[in-house]
PDB file of C-alpha atoms in Angstrom:
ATOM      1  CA  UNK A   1       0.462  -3.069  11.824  1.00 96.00           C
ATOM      2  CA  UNK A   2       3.451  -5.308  10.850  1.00 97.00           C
ATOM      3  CA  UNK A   3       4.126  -5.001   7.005  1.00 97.00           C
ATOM      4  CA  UNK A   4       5.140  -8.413   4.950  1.00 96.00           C
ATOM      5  CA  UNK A   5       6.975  -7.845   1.702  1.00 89.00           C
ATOM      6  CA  UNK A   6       8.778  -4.572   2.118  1.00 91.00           C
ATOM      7  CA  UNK A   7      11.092  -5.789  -0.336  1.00 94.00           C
ATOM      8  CA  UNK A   8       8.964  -5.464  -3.133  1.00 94.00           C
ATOM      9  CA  UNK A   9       8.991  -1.429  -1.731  1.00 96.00           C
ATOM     10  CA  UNK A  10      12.584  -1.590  -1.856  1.00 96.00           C
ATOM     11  CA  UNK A  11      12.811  -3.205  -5.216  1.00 96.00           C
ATOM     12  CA  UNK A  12      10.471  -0.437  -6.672  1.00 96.00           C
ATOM     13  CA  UNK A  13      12.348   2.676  -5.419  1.00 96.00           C
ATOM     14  CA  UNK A  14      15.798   1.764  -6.471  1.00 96.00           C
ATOM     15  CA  UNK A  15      14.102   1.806  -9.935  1.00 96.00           C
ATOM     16  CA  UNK A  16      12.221   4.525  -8.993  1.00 97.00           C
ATOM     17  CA  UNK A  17      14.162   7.353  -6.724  1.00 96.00           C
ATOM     18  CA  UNK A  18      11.435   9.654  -6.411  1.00 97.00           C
ATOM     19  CA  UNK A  19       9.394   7.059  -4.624  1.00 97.00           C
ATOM     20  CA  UNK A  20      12.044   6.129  -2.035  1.00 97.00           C
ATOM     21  CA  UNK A  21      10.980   9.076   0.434  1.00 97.00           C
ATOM     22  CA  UNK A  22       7.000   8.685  -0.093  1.00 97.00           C
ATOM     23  CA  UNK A  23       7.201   4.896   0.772  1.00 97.00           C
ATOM     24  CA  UNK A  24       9.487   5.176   3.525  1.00 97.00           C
ATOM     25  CA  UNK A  25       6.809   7.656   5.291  1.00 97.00           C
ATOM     26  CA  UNK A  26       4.244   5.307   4.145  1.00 97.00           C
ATOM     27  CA  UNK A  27       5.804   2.203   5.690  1.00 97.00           C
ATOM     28  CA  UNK A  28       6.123   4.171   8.949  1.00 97.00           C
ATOM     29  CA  UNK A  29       3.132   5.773   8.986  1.00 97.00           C
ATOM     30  CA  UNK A  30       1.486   2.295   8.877  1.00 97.00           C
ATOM     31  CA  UNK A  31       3.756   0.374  10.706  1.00 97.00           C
ATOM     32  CA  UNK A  32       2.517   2.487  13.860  1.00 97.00           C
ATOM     33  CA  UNK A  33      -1.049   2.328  12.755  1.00 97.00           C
ATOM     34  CA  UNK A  34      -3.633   0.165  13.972  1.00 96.00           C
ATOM     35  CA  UNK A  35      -6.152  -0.768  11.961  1.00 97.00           C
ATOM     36  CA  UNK A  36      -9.595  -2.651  12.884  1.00 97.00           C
ATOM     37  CA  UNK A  37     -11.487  -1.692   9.762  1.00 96.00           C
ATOM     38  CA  UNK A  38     -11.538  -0.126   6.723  1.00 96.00           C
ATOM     39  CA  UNK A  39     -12.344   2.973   7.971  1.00 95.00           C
ATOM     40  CA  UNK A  40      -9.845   3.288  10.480  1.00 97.00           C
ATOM     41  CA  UNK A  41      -7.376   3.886   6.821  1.00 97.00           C
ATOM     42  CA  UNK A  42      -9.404   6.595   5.315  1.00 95.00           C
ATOM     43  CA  UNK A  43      -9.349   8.516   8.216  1.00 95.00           C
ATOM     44  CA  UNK A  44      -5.284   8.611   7.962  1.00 92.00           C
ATOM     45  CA  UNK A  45      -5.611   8.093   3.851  1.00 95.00           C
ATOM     46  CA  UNK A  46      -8.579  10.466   2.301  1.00 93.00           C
ATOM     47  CA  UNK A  47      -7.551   9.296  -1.178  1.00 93.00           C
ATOM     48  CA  UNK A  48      -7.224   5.609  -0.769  1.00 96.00           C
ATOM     49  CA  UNK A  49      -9.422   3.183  -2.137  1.00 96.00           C
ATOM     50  CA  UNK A  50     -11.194   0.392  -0.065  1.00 97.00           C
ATOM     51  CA  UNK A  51     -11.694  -2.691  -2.413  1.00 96.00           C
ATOM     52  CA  UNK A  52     -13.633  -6.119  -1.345  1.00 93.00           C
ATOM     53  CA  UNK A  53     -11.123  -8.955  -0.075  1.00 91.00           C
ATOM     54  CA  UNK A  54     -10.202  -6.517   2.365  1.00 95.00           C
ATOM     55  CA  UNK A  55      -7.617  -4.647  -0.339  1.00 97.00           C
ATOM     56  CA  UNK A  56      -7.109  -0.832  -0.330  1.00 97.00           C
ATOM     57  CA  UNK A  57      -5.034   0.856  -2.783  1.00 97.00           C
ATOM     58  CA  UNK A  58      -2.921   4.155  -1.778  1.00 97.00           C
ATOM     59  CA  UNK A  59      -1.824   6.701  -4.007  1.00 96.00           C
ATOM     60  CA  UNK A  60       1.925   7.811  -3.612  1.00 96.00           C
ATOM     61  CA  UNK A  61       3.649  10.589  -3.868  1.00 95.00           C
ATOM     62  CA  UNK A  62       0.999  12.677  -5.234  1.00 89.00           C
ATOM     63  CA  UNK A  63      -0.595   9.981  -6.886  1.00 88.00           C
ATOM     64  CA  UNK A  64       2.258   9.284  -9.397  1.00 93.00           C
ATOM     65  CA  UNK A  65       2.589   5.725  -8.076  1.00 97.00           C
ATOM     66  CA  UNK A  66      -0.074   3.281  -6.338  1.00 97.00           C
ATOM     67  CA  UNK A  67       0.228   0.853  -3.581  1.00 97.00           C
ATOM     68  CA  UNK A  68      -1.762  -1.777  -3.558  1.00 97.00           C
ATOM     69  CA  UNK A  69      -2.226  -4.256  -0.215  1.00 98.00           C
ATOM     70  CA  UNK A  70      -4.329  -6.669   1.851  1.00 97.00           C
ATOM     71  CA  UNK A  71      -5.258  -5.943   5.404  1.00 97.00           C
ATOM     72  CA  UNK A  72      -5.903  -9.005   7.721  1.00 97.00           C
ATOM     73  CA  UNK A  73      -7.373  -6.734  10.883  1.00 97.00           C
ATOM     74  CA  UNK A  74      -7.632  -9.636  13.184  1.00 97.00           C
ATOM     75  CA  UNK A  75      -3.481 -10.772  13.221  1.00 97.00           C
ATOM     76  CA  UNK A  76      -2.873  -6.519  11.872  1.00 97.00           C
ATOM     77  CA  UNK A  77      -0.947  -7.513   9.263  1.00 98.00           C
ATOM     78  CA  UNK A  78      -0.982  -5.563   5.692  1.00 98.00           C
ATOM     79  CA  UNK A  79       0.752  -7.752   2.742  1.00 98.00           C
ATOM     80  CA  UNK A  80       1.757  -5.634   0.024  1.00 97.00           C
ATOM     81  CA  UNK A  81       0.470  -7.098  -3.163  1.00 96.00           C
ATOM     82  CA  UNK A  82       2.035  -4.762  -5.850  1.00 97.00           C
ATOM     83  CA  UNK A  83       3.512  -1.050  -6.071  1.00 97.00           C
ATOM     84  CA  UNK A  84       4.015   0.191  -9.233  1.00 97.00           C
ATOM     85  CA  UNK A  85       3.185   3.526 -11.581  1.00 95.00           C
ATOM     86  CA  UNK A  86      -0.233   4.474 -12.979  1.00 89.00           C
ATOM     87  CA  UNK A  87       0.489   2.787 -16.426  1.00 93.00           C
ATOM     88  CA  UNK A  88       1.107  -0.520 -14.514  1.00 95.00           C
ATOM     89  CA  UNK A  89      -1.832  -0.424 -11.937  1.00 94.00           C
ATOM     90  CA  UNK A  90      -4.236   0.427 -15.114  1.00 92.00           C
ATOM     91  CA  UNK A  91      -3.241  -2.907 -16.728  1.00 94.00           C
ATOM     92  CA  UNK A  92      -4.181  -5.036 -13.542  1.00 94.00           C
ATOM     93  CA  UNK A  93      -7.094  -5.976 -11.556  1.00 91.00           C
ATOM     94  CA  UNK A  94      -6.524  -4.304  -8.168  1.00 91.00           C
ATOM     95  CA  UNK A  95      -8.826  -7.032  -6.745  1.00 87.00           C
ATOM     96  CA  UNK A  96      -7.511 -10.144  -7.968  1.00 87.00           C
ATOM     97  CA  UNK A  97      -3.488  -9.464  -7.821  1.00 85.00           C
TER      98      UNK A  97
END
């Protein structure tokens, strides 16, 4: 899958240190995958969340953080939409952001 925005990844773990590792293995982990369906993630990802718009939201590093992304499975492309900690994803709508 090819991964559009890493810089919003980078952004968040030079604010947050601890996160820096997790993300890293993420971002590889998923830049090898390849995805056709929702299913094909929790397969890889028993904890993540499948949403409608095609969204699924991962928790990182033992759930401390949560990723939050958009999968187009025809071009296998995954846009990440927001990363941030548990305080932050409870004020948002995970569907809409």
């Amino acid at each position: 899958m090819r991964i559009i925005a890493i810089k919003r990844l980078k952004d968040f773990w030079k604010k947050h240190s601890d996160a820096e590792q997790p993300l890293r293995a993420w971002y590889s982990e998923v830049s090898k995958a390849d995805w056709k369906k929702p299913s094909d993630i929790t397969k890889h990802y028993r904890t993540a969340s499948i949403l409608v718009n095609n969204r699924a939201v991962f928790n990182i590093k033992g759930n401390d953080y949560r990723l939050i992304v958009t999968i187009n499975y025809a071009y296998k492309i995954v846009y990440i939409r927001f990363v941030g900690t548990h305080k932050e994803y409870d004020k948002i709508n995970a569907e809409e952001i």
